[in-house]
Coordinates of C-alpha atoms in Angstrom, one line a residue:
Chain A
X717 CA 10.7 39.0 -7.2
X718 CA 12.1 35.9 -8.6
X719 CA 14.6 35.3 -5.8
X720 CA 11.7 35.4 -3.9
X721 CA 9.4 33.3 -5.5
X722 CA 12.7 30.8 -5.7
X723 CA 12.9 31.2 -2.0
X724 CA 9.1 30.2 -1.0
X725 CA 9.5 27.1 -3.7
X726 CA 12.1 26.1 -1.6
X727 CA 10.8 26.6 1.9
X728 CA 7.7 24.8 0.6
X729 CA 9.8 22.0 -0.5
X730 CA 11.0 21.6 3.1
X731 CA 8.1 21.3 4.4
X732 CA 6.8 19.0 2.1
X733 CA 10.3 16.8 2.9
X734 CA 9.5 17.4 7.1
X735 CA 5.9 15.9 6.3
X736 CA 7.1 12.9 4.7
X737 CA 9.3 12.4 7.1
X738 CA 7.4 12.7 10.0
X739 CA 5.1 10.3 8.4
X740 CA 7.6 7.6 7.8
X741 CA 8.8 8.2 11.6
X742 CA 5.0 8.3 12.7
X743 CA 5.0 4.4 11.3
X744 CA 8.4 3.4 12.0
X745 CA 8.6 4.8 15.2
X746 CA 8.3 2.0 17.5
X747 CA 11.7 0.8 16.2
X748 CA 13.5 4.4 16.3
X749 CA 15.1 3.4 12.9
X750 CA 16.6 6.1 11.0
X751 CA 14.0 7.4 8.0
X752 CA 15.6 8.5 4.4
X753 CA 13.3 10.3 2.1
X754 CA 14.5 9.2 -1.3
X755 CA 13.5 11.1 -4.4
X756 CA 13.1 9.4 -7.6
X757 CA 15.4 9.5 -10.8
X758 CA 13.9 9.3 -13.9
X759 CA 17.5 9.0 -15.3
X760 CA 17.6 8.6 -18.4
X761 CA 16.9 12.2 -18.9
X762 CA 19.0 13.7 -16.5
X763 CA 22.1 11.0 -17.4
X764 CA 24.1 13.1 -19.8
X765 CA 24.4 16.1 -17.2
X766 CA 24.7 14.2 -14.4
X767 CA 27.6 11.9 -15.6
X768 CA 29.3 14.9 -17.9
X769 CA 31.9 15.3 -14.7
X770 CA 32.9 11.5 -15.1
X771 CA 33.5 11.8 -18.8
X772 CA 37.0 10.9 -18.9
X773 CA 39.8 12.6 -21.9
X774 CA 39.6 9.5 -23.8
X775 CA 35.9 10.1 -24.4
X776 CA 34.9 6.3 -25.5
X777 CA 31.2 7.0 -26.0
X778 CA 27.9 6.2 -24.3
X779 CA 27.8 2.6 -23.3
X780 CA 24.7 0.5 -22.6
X781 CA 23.8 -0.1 -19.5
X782 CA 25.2 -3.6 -18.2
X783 CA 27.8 -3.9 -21.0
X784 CA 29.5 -6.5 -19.0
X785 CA 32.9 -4.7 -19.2
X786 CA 33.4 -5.6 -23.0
X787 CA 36.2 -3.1 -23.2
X788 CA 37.7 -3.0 -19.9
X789 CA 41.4 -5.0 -19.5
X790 CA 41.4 -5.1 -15.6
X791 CA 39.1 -7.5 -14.6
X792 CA 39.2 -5.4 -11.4
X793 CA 37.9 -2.6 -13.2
X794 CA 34.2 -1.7 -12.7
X795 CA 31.8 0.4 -14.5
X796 CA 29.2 2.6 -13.1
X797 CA 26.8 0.2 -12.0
X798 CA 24.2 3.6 -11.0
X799 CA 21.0 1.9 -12.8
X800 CA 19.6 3.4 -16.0
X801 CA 22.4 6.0 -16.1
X802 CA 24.7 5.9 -19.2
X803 CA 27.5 6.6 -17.7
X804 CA 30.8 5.6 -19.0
X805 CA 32.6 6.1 -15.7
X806 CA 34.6 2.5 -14.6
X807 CA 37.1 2.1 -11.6
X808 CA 38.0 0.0 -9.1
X809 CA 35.3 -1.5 -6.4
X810 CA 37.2 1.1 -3.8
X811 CA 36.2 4.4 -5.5
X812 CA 32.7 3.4 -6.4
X813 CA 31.5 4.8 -3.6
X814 CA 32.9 7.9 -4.3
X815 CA 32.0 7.9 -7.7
X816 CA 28.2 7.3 -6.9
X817 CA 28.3 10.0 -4.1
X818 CA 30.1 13.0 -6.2
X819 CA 28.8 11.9 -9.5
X820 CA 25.2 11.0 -9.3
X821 CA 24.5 12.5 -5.8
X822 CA 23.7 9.5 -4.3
X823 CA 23.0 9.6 -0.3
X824 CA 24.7 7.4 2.0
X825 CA 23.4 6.2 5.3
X826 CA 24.8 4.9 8.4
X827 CA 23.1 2.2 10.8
X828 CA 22.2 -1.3 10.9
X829 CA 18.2 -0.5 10.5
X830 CA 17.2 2.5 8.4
X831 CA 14.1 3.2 6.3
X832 CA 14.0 4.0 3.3
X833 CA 11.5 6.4 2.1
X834 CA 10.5 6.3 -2.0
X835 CA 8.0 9.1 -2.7
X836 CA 6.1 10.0 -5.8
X837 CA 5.6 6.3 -6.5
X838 CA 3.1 7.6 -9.4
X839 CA 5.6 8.8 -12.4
X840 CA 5.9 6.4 -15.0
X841 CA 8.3 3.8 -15.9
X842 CA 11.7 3.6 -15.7
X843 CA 12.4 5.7 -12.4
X844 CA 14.5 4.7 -10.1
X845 CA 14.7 5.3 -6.3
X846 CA 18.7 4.6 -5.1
X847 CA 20.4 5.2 -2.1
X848 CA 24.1 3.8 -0.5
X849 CA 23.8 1.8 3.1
X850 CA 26.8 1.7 5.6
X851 CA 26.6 -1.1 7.8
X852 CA 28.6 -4.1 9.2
X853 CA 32.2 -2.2 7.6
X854 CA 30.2 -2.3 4.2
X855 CA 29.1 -0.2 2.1
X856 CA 25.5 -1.8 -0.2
X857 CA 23.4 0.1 -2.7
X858 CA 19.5 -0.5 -2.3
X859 CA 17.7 -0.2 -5.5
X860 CA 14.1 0.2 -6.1
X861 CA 13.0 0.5 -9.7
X862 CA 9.5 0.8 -11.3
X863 CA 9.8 -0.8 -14.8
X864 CA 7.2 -2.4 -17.3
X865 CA 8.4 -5.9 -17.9
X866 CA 5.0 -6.5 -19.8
X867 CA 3.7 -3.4 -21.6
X868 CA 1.2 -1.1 -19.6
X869 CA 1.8 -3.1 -16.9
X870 CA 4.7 -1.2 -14.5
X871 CA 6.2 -3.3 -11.4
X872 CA 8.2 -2.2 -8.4
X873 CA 11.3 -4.5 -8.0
X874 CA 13.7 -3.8 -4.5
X875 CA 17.1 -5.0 -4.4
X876 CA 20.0 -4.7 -2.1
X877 CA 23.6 -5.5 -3.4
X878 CA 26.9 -5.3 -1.9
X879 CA 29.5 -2.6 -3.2
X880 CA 32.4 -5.5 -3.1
X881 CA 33.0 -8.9 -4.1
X882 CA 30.4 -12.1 -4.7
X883 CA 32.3 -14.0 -2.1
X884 CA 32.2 -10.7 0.7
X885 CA 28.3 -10.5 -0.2
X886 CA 27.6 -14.3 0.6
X887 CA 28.5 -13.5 4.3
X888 CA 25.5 -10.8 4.5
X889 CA 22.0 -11.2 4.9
X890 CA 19.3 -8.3 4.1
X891 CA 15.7 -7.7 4.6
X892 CA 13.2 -5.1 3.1
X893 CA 9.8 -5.1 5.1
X894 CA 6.8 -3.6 4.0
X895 CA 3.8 -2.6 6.5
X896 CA 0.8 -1.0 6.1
X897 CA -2.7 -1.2 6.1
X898 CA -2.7 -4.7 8.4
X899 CA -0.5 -6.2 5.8
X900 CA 3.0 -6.8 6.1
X901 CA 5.6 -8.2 3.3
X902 CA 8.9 -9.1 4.0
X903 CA 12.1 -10.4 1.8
X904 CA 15.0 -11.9 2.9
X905 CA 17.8 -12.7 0.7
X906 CA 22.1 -12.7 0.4
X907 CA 22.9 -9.7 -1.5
X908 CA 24.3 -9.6 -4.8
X909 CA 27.6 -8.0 -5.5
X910 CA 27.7 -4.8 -7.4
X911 CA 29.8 -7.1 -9.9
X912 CA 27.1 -8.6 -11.1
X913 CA 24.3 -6.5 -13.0
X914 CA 21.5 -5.4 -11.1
X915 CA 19.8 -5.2 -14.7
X916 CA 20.0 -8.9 -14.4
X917 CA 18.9 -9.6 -11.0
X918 CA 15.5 -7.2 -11.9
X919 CA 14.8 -9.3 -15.1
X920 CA 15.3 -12.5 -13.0
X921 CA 12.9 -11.2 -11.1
X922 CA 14.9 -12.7 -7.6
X923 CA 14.2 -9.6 -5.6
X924 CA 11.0 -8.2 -4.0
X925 CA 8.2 -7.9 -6.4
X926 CA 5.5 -5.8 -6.2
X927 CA 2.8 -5.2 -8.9
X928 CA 0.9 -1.8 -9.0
X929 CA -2.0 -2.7 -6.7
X930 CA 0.4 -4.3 -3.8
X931 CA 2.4 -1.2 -4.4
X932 CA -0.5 1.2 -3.6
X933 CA -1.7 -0.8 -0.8
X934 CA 1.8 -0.4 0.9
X935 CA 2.0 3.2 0.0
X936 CA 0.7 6.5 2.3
X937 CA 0.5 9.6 -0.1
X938 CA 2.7 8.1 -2.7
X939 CA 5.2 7.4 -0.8
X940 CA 6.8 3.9 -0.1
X941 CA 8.4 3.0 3.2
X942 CA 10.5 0.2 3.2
X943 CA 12.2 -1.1 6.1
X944 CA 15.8 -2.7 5.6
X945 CA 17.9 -4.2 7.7
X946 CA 21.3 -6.4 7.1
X947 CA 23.2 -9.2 9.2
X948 CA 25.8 -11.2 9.0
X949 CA 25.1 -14.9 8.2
X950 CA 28.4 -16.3 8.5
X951 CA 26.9 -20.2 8.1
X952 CA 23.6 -19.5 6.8
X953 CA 20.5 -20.9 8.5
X954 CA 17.2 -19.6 7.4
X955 CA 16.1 -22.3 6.3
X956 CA 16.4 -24.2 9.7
X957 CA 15.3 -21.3 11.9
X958 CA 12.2 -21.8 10.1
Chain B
X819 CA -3.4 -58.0 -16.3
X820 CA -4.7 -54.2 -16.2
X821 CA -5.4 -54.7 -12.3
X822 CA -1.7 -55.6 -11.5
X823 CA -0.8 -52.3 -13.7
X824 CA -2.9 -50.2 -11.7
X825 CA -2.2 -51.6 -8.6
X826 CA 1.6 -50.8 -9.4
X827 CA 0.8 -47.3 -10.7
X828 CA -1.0 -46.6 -7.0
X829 CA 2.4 -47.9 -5.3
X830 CA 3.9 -45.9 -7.8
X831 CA 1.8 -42.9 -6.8
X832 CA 2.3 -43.8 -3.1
X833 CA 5.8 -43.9 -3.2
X834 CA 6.2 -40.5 -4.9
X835 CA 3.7 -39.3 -2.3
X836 CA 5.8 -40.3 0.8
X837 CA 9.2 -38.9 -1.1
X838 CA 7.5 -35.4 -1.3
X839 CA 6.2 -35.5 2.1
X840 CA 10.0 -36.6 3.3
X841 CA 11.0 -33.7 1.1
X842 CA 8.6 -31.3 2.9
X843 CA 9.3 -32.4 6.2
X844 CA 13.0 -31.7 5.6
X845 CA 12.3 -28.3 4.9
X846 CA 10.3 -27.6 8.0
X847 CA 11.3 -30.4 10.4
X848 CA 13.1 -28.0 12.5
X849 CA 9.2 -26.5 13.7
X850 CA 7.8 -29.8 13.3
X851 CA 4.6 -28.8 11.6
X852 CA 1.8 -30.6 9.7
X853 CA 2.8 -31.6 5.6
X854 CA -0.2 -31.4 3.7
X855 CA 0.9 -32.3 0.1
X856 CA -2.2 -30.9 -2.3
X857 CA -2.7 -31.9 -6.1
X858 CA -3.7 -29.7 -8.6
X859 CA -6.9 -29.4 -10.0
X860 CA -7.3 -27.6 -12.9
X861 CA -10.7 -26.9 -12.4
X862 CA -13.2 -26.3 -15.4
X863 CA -12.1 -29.5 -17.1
X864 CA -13.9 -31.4 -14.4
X865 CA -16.4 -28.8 -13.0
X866 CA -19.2 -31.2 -14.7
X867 CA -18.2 -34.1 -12.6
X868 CA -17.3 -32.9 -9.8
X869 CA -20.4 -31.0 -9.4
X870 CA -22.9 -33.5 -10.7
X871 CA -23.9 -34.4 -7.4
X872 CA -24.8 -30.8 -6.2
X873 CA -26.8 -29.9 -9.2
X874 CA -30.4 -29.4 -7.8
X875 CA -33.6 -30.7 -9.2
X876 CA -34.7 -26.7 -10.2
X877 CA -30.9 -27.2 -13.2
X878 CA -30.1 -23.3 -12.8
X879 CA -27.9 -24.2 -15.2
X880 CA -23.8 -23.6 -14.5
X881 CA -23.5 -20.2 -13.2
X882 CA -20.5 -18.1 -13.8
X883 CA -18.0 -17.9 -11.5
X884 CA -18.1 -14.8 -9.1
X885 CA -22.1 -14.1 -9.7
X886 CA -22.2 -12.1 -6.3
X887 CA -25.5 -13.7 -4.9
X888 CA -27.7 -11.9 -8.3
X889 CA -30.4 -14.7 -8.0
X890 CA -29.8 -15.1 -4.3
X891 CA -33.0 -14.0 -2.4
X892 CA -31.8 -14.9 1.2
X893 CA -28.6 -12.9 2.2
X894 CA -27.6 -15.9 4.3
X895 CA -26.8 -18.1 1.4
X896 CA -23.5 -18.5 0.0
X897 CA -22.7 -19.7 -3.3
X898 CA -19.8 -22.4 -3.8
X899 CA -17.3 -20.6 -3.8
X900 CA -14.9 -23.2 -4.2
X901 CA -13.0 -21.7 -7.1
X902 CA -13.0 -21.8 -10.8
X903 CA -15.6 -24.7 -10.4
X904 CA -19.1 -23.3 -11.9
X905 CA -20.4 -25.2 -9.5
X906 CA -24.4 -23.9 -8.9
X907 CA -24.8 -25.1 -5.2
X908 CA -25.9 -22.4 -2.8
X909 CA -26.4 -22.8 1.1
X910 CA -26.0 -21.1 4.4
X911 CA -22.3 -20.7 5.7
X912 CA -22.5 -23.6 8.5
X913 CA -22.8 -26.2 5.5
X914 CA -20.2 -25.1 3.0
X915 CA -17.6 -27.0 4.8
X916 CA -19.5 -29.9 4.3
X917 CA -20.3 -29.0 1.0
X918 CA -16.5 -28.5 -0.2
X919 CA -15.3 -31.7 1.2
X920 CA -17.9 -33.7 -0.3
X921 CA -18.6 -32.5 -3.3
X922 CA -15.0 -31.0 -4.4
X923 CA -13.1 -33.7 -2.1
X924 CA -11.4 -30.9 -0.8
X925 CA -9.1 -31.6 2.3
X926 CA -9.8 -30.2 6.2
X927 CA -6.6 -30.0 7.9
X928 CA -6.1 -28.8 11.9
X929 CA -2.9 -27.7 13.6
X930 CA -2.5 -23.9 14.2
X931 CA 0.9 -23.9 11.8
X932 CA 0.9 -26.3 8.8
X933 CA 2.7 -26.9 5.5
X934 CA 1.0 -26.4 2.1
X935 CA 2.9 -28.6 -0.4
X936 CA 1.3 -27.7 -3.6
X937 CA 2.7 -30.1 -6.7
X938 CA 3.1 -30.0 -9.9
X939 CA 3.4 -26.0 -10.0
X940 CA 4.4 -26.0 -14.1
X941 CA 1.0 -27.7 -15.0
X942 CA -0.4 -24.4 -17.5
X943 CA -2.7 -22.1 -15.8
X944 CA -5.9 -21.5 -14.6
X945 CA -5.4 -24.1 -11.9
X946 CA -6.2 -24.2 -8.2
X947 CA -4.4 -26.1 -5.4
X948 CA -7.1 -25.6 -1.9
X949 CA -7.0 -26.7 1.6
X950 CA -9.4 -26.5 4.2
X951 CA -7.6 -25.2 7.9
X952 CA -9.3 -25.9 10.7
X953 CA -7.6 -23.2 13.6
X954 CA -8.7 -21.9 16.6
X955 CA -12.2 -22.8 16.6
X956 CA -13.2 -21.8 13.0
X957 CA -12.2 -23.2 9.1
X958 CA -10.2 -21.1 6.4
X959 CA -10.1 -21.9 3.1
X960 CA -6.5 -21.4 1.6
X961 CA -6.5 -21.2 -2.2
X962 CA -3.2 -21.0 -4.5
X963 CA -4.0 -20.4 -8.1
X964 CA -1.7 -20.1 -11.1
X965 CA -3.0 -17.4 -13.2
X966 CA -2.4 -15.5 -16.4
X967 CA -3.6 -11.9 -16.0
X968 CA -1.3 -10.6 -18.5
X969 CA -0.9 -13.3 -21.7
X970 CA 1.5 -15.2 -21.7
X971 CA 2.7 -14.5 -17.7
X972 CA 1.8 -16.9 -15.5
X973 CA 1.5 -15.6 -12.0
X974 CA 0.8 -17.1 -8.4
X975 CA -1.4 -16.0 -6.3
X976 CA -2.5 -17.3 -2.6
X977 CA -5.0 -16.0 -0.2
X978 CA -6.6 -17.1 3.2
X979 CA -9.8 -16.9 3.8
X980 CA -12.6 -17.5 6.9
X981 CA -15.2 -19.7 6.2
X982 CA -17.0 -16.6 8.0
X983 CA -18.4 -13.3 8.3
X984 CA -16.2 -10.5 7.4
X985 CA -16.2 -8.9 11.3
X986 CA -15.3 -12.7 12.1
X987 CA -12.8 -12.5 9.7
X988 CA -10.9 -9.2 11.2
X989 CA -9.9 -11.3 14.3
X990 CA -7.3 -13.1 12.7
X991 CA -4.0 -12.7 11.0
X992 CA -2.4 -15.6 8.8
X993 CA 1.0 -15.8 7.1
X994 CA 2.2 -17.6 4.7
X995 CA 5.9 -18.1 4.2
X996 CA 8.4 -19.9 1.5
X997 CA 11.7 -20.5 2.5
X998 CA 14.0 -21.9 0.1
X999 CA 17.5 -21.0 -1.7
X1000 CA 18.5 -18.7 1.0
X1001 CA 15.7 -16.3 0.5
X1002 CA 12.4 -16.1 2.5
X1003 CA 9.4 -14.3 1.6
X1004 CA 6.4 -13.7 4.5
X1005 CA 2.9 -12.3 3.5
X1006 CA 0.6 -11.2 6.8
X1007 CA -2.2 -10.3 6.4
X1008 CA -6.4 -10.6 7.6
X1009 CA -8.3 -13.1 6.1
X1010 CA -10.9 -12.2 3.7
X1011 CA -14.5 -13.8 4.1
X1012 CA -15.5 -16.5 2.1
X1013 CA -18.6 -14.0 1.4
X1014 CA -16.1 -11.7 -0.4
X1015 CA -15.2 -13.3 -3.8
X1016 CA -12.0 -15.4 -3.9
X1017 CA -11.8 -14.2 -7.7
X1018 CA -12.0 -10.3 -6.5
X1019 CA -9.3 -11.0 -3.7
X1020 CA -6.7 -12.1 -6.5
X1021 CA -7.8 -9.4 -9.4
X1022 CA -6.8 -6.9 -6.8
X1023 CA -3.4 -8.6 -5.9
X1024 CA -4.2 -7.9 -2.5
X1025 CA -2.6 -11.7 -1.5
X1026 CA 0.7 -13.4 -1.9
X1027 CA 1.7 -12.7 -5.5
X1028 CA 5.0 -14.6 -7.0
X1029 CA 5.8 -14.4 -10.7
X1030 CA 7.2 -17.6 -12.4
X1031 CA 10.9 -17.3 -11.6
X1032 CA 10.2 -16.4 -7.9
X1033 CA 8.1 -19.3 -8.0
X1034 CA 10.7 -21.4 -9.2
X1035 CA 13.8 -20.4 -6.9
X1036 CA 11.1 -21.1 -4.3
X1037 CA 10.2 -25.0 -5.5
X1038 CA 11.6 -28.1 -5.1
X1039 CA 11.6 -30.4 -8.0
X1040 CA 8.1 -28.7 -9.4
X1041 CA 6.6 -28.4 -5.6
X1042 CA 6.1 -25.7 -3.5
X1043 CA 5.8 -25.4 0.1
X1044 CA 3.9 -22.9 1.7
X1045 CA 4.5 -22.7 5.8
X1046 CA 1.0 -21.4 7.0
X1047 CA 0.3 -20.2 10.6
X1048 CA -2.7 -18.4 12.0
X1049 CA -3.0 -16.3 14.9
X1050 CA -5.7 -14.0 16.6
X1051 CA -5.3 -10.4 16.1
X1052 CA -8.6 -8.7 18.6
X1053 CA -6.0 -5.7 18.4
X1054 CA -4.2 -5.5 15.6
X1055 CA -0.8 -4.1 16.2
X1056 CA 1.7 -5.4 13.5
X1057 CA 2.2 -1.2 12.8
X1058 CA 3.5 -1.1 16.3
X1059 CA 5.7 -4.4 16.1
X1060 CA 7.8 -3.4 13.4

C-alpha cells in the first residue's frame, strides 16, 4: 500500500514538473531556449546530510560560509562556494564542478540561451535556487537567493559567476531577463569569479534586485522564469552600443 | 559687492551645468540623444511657495497627497499630481501640462529617446527629480523619487506616466535604461495614467526600483543618467520577442 501511495506521489510530481515546464516553454517559446525547472534549497537544513560525503578524515569542523580560506595554504585551493551550505569541502577550481554536481546535486546545462525556471518562490528566507551553466568552454553557477537584508522584508537577488579565475570572467558577458505581464527587466553584467564570495556580491547588492512585489509580478504560479544568456566581450562595449 | 558674488556663483552654476551635460553626452553620444540635466526638489520644503499661485480663492486648505478625487464632484478633474507637493489645484487633464510647468516650473522635453540626468542623487530622501516628455503626439510625466519605505534604506524608484486616460495609456511602452560600470539595467514597461496615483505606482514597486549601492555603481560623480525611449505598442508583443 505504501509502495503505492509512494508511486502516485511520484507520478504526481511529474506532472506537476511537465506543467511547469510546459509553462516556461509556452513563454519562452518564441526563442526555443532550453527551460530548467529549478527547485529551491532551503539549505541550511538539509547542509549536514548533503555535504556528509565531502567530509574529509581530517574532519576540521563546520566553517562559516565565505570564510575567505583562513586555513587553506594553497592559494589555489577553493572551498565550496555552494551558497548557504556549510560545507567544509575545498579543492582546486577544476573539481568544483564535480564537487557541486556529486555533492550537492547540482544540475548542469548546456547551451548559449537557457531558462531558468525557480518555482515555489513563496517559502521563506534564506532559500536558494542554484544551477551550473555550460557555455562558451565555461562552466558558470547562476544563483538566485531570497534573503531579508532588512527584517520582514525578503528580496530576490540573481547572480551569475564564473567557475574560474577573475581575469577568465572579465572576458564574459551575462544577461538574466525577466518578462511577464507587459513588463520586461533585464541585467547585464561581467560575471564574477567563483573566487570571490557570492555572499559578497548579494550584500553589495551588484546583481539583479528584485523586492517582493516585482518578484510576484514576474512570477506565473510561483514560479520565476528567468532568461540568461552569456557572450564573450573580449573589448567591452556596452556602454557605446548604447 | 553681493551682485558680483551672485553673478559669479550663476557662472559658477553654469559651468558645473555644461560639465554634467558634457558628462552625459559622453555617455550616450554614441545614439546622439537629448541631455536633460534635472535638479532635485525636495518637495514639501517648498510646497507653500511653489503652490502659492494655484491656491484658489475657496483655501481648501493643503490637501494630502494621493486624496483620490474624495472632494472631486466632476470625474473629469484631476488633482495635481505633481508629487509630494500638497499642492490643492484641480483641473481637467488638457490643462495639467500647463499647470505643472507654470506652477511647479517643471520642464517639457520632445525627442522620442532622451537622457534624464538627475543630480545630486545623495541629497536624503523624500525627494523628486520630474520631467515632462513630449512623444508621439502626447506628454508623459517621468518621476524619479528617492524614498525610504523601510527606515533607514533609501530606495529609488522611477515611473513613466501619460498625461492621459488609462486606455490611452496602454498604447505605449517606455524604457528606461542606465548603463554604466559595465553593467546595464532596462525596465519596459506601459505607462500608467496620470489618473492612477504616482504615490500608488511606487508603493507597489511596480516601476524601476534600485537600492542605494545599485544606484551608486550606476552614477557618475553623484548624477544619474536615465536613457528614456518611448514607443507605440497597439499590439503588445514583448512575450513573443523574447
Amino acid at each position: 500500500m505504501l509502495f503505492f501511495t509512494q508511486c502516485f506521489g511520484a507520478v504526481l510530481d511529474l506532472i506537476h514538473l511537465r506543467f511547469q515546464h510546459y509553462k516556461a516553454k509556452r513563454v519562452f517559446s518564441a526563442a526555443g531556449q532550453l527551460v530548467c525547472v529549478v527547485n529551491p534549497t532551503h539549505s541550511l537544513k538539509y547542509a549536514p546530510t548533503l555535504c556528509a560525503a565531502a567530509q574529509t578524515s581530517t574532519e576540521r569542523g563546520i566553517l562559516p560560509p565565505c570564510h575567505h580560506h583562513e586555513a587553506v595554504h594553497d592559494p589555489q585551493l577553493v572551498p565550496c562556494m555552494c551558497p548557504l551550505f556549510s560545507c567544509p569541502w575545498e579543492g582546486h577550481l577544476e573539481v568544483v564542478v564535480s564537487h557541486l554536481r556529486q555533492t550537492h546535486h547540482i544540475n548542469i546545462l548546456q547551451g548559449a540561451e537557457i531558462v531558468f525556471l525557480a518555482t515555489d518562490m513563496h517559502l521563506p528566507a534564506p532559500t536558494d535556487w542554484i544551477i551550473m551553466h555550460s557555455c562558451l568552454g565555461h562552466q558558470f553557477l547562476l544563483v538566485l537567493r531570497k534573503q531579508e537584508k532588512y527584517e520582514g522584508h525578503p528580496q530576490f537577488f540573481a547572480t551569475m559567476m564564473l567557475i574560474g579565475t577573475p581575469t577568465q570572467a572579465d572576458n564574459f558577458t551575462y544577461r538574466l531577463e525577466l518578462n511577464r505581464n507587459q513588463r520586461r527587466l533585464k541585467w547585464e553584467a561581467t560575471p564574477r569569479s567563483v573566487l570571490e564570495c557570492v555572499d559578497s556580491v548579494i550584500s553589495d547588492g551588484d546583481c539583479l534586485v528584485l523586492n517582493t512585489s516585482l518578484a510576484q509580478l514576474f512570477s506565473d504560479n510561483g514560479s520565476l522564469a528567468i532568461g540568461i544568456a552569456i557572450t564573450t566581450s573580449k573589448v567591452h562595449n556596452s556602454e557605446a552600443e548604447m
